[in-house]
Amino acid sequence: MNDNLDEELQHLMEQHFKKTNVQESLPDHPDARLYESLFRELADDSFLPEQSSVADKVFVKLEHDIEKKEAFRYRLYIVLVIMAGALFAGLAITLVGPDIPALTIVWKMIQMPVLVFIATAFCITYLFGKMVAGNGVKHAR
Amino acid sequence: MYNDKETVSRILSGNLHAFKLLVTHHEHMVNGMVRRLVQDREDVSDVSQEVFIKVYQHLRHFKFQSSLRTWIGRIAYTTAVNHLKKNAPRKQVQGIDYTLVQHEEDEASRKSTAAFLQAEIAKLPEQYRLVLTLYHLNEFSYEEIGQITGMPEGTVKNYLFRARKLLKERLEKYNHLL
């Protein structure tokens, strides 16, 4: 069987099976009948195993990821508010009562680590946001 | 009435139910592609879910330069191919009971031409199965198949031609045996 005849027949079948009103008539040739049967079967997906809908699963997964992300952010904001509160309280105490040496020493001791901690917390928030966005796929499997 | 642009805009404004609608609308196409490529029934659902989660994550980058269907098809293709690459060694180690597969195929072939052809399609090389599915089941054009798979249009046509010819020859032999 030469390729030209196959090409011609395949082209005819493509036209014939296109969902248009104009349909090519098919030649009376054994290969044409084979191709006709083949094209009909190729468009039939009833032999593929039924697959349950993934829409619900994907929806639940994404909803869960979004809730997790929001819960983490909420907790982090609480921590940041508490830390900022402690920072301002310390600052206020230092300003109001600078003569209390013990407080000044304590303030100096906590001042730097607190700033570093706040900066770290902001970085974690940012990185977590990126991580959650890129992690959905792993969760879904 | 479902509309791609409207649905995407609703999803981007945070409507998760709109995304569910998008999944429902495109899952037949994605499942069809994934089933033909992955073939392992247990993995199909996981891969399909992975496809749609990727769609959700990258949707804001989609600018309607192609149709949404083609764009999702491209994601489904890359995800399924990556899955196959990742899992190929595992499947080889586990081994497949080819005697059983052959027996099931023989049984199927006796039942009908359709079953025989489906079994023959499953035996085709991955790229042949893919172009056949995209063209005949999903009704993508040659150009769209090229966009999805990254193959030149000429290669798509060639694979499609060879796959059909191969199947026609096998069908001819099968008919002689009946």
mmCIF file of C-alpha atoms in Angstrom, chain A residues 1-4 6-8 10-11 14 18-19 31 33-35 37-39 41-45 47-59 61-63 65-66 132-137 139-141, chain B residues 16-17 19-20 23-24 27-28 31-32 35-36 41 44-46 48-50 52-54 56-57 60 83 86-87 112-115 117-118 121 132 135-137 139 142 160-162 164-165 167-168 171-172 175:
data_model
loop_
_atom_site.group_PDB
_atom_site.id
_atom_site.type_symbol
_atom_site.label_atom_id
_atom_site.label_comp_id
_atom_site.label_asym_id
_atom_site.label_seq_id
_atom_site.Cartn_x
_atom_site.Cartn_y
_atom_site.Cartn_z
ATOM 1 C CA MET A 1 0.000 0.000 0.000
ATOM 2 C CA ASN A 2 1.504 3.333 -0.994
ATOM 3 C CA ASP A 3 1.558 6.362 1.259
ATOM 4 C CA ASN A 4 -0.153 8.589 -1.301
ATOM 5 C CA ASP A 6 -3.321 6.518 2.528
ATOM 6 C CA GLU A 7 -2.737 10.263 2.660
ATOM 7 C CA GLU A 8 -5.580 10.875 0.256
ATOM 8 C CA GLN A 10 -7.018 10.123 5.508
ATOM 9 C CA HIS A 11 -7.633 13.589 4.112
ATOM 10 C CA GLU A 14 -10.909 14.215 7.959
ATOM 11 C CA LYS A 18 -15.622 17.179 10.390
ATOM 12 C CA LYS A 19 -18.733 18.535 12.010
ATOM 13 C CA ASP A 31 -8.981 0.816 2.731
ATOM 14 C CA ARG A 33 -13.885 1.293 4.755
ATOM 15 C CA LEU A 34 -11.074 0.481 7.175
ATOM 16 C CA TYR A 35 -10.306 4.157 7.666
ATOM 17 C CA SER A 37 -14.238 2.391 10.871
ATOM 18 C CA LEU A 38 -10.984 3.629 12.403
ATOM 19 C CA PHE A 39 -12.006 7.293 12.399
ATOM 20 C CA GLU A 41 -13.604 4.496 16.809
ATOM 21 C CA LEU A 42 -10.964 7.166 17.369
ATOM 22 C CA ALA A 43 -13.658 9.719 18.119
ATOM 23 C CA ASP A 44 -15.380 7.406 20.579
ATOM 24 C CA ASP A 45 -14.216 7.715 24.165
ATOM 25 C CA PHE A 47 -13.952 2.652 25.894
ATOM 26 C CA LEU A 48 -11.818 4.812 28.112
ATOM 27 C CA PRO A 49 -12.467 4.049 31.782
ATOM 28 C CA GLU A 50 -14.918 6.421 33.453
ATOM 29 C CA GLN A 51 -13.182 9.005 35.567
ATOM 30 C CA SER A 52 -14.826 10.598 38.557
ATOM 31 C CA SER A 53 -15.056 14.366 38.496
ATOM 32 C CA VAL A 54 -11.963 16.135 39.802
ATOM 33 C CA ALA A 55 -13.763 19.487 40.209
ATOM 34 C CA ASP A 56 -14.846 18.808 43.799
ATOM 35 C CA LYS A 57 -11.465 17.422 44.817
ATOM 36 C CA VAL A 58 -9.613 20.405 43.340
ATOM 37 C CA PHE A 59 -12.083 22.820 44.926
ATOM 38 C CA LYS A 61 -7.879 21.195 48.026
ATOM 39 C CA LEU A 62 -7.643 24.843 46.995
ATOM 40 C CA GLU A 63 -10.074 25.924 49.690
ATOM 41 C CA ASP A 65 -4.757 25.669 51.012
ATOM 42 C CA ILE A 66 -6.290 29.150 51.107
ATOM 43 C CA VAL A 132 2.023 28.248 49.665
ATOM 44 C CA ALA A 133 1.481 29.527 46.129
ATOM 45 C CA GLY A 134 3.970 27.004 44.779
ATOM 46 C CA ASN A 135 3.042 24.104 47.034
ATOM 47 C CA GLY A 136 -0.506 23.393 45.943
ATOM 48 C CA VAL A 137 0.639 20.791 43.472
ATOM 49 C CA HIS A 139 -0.628 18.902 48.375
ATOM 50 C CA ALA A 140 -2.876 17.744 45.575
ATOM 51 C CA ARG A 141 -1.092 14.503 44.927
ATOM 52 C CA LEU B 16 -13.275 29.889 43.880
ATOM 53 C CA HIS B 17 -16.684 28.655 42.709
ATOM 54 C CA PHE B 19 -12.799 28.030 39.210
ATOM 55 C CA LYS B 20 -14.877 24.940 39.951
ATOM 56 C CA VAL B 23 -12.677 22.713 35.979
ATOM 57 C CA THR B 24 -16.063 21.168 35.199
ATOM 58 C CA GLU B 27 -12.055 18.311 32.772
ATOM 59 C CA HIS B 28 -13.327 16.058 29.985
ATOM 60 C CA ASN B 31 -9.032 13.602 31.621
ATOM 61 C CA GLY B 32 -9.043 12.334 28.038
ATOM 62 C CA ARG B 35 -5.883 8.901 30.454
ATOM 63 C CA ARG B 36 -4.331 8.300 27.050
ATOM 64 C CA ARG B 41 -5.902 4.440 36.209
ATOM 65 C CA VAL B 44 -5.017 9.680 36.259
ATOM 66 C CA SER B 45 -7.048 11.430 38.950
ATOM 67 C CA ASP B 46 -3.891 12.686 40.715
ATOM 68 C CA SER B 48 -5.690 15.690 36.478
ATOM 69 C CA GLN B 49 -5.900 17.404 39.868
ATOM 70 C CA GLU B 50 -2.299 18.523 39.519
ATOM 71 C CA PHE B 52 -5.994 22.129 37.490
ATOM 72 C CA ILE B 53 -4.036 23.290 40.531
ATOM 73 C CA LYS B 54 -1.311 24.484 38.159
ATOM 74 C CA TYR B 56 -5.230 28.003 39.213
ATOM 75 C CA GLN B 57 -1.736 29.054 40.244
ATOM 76 C CA ARG B 60 -3.084 35.395 36.365
ATOM 77 C CA HIS B 83 4.606 12.400 35.492
ATOM 78 C CA LYS B 86 9.192 10.735 37.006
ATOM 79 C CA ASN B 87 7.403 7.424 37.333
ATOM 80 C CA SER B 112 -15.335 -6.264 19.277
ATOM 81 C CA THR B 113 -13.394 -4.239 16.759
ATOM 82 C CA ALA B 114 -13.747 -1.191 18.970
ATOM 83 C CA ALA B 115 -12.151 -2.942 21.921
ATOM 84 C CA LEU B 117 -8.654 -0.786 18.388
ATOM 85 C CA GLN B 118 -8.596 0.697 21.874
ATOM 86 C CA ILE B 121 -4.072 2.514 20.573
ATOM 87 C CA LEU B 132 -4.641 10.884 18.069
ATOM 88 C CA TYR B 135 -7.173 15.458 17.174
ATOM 89 C CA HIS B 136 -9.965 12.898 17.320
ATOM 90 C CA LEU B 137 -11.241 13.049 20.889
ATOM 91 C CA GLU B 139 -11.009 18.009 18.312
ATOM 92 C CA TYR B 142 -3.094 20.773 13.864
ATOM 93 C CA LEU B 160 -1.080 11.501 13.019
ATOM 94 C CA PHE B 161 -0.676 10.013 9.558
ATOM 95 C CA ARG B 162 1.657 7.243 10.755
ATOM 96 C CA ARG B 164 -3.628 6.091 11.681
ATOM 97 C CA LYS B 165 -1.854 4.072 9.025
ATOM 98 C CA LEU B 167 -3.883 1.265 13.185
ATOM 99 C CA LYS B 168 -5.481 0.733 9.787
ATOM 100 C CA LEU B 171 -7.323 -3.447 11.806
ATOM 101 C CA GLU B 172 -6.935 -5.020 8.380
ATOM 102 C CA ASN B 175 -10.458 -8.363 10.090
#
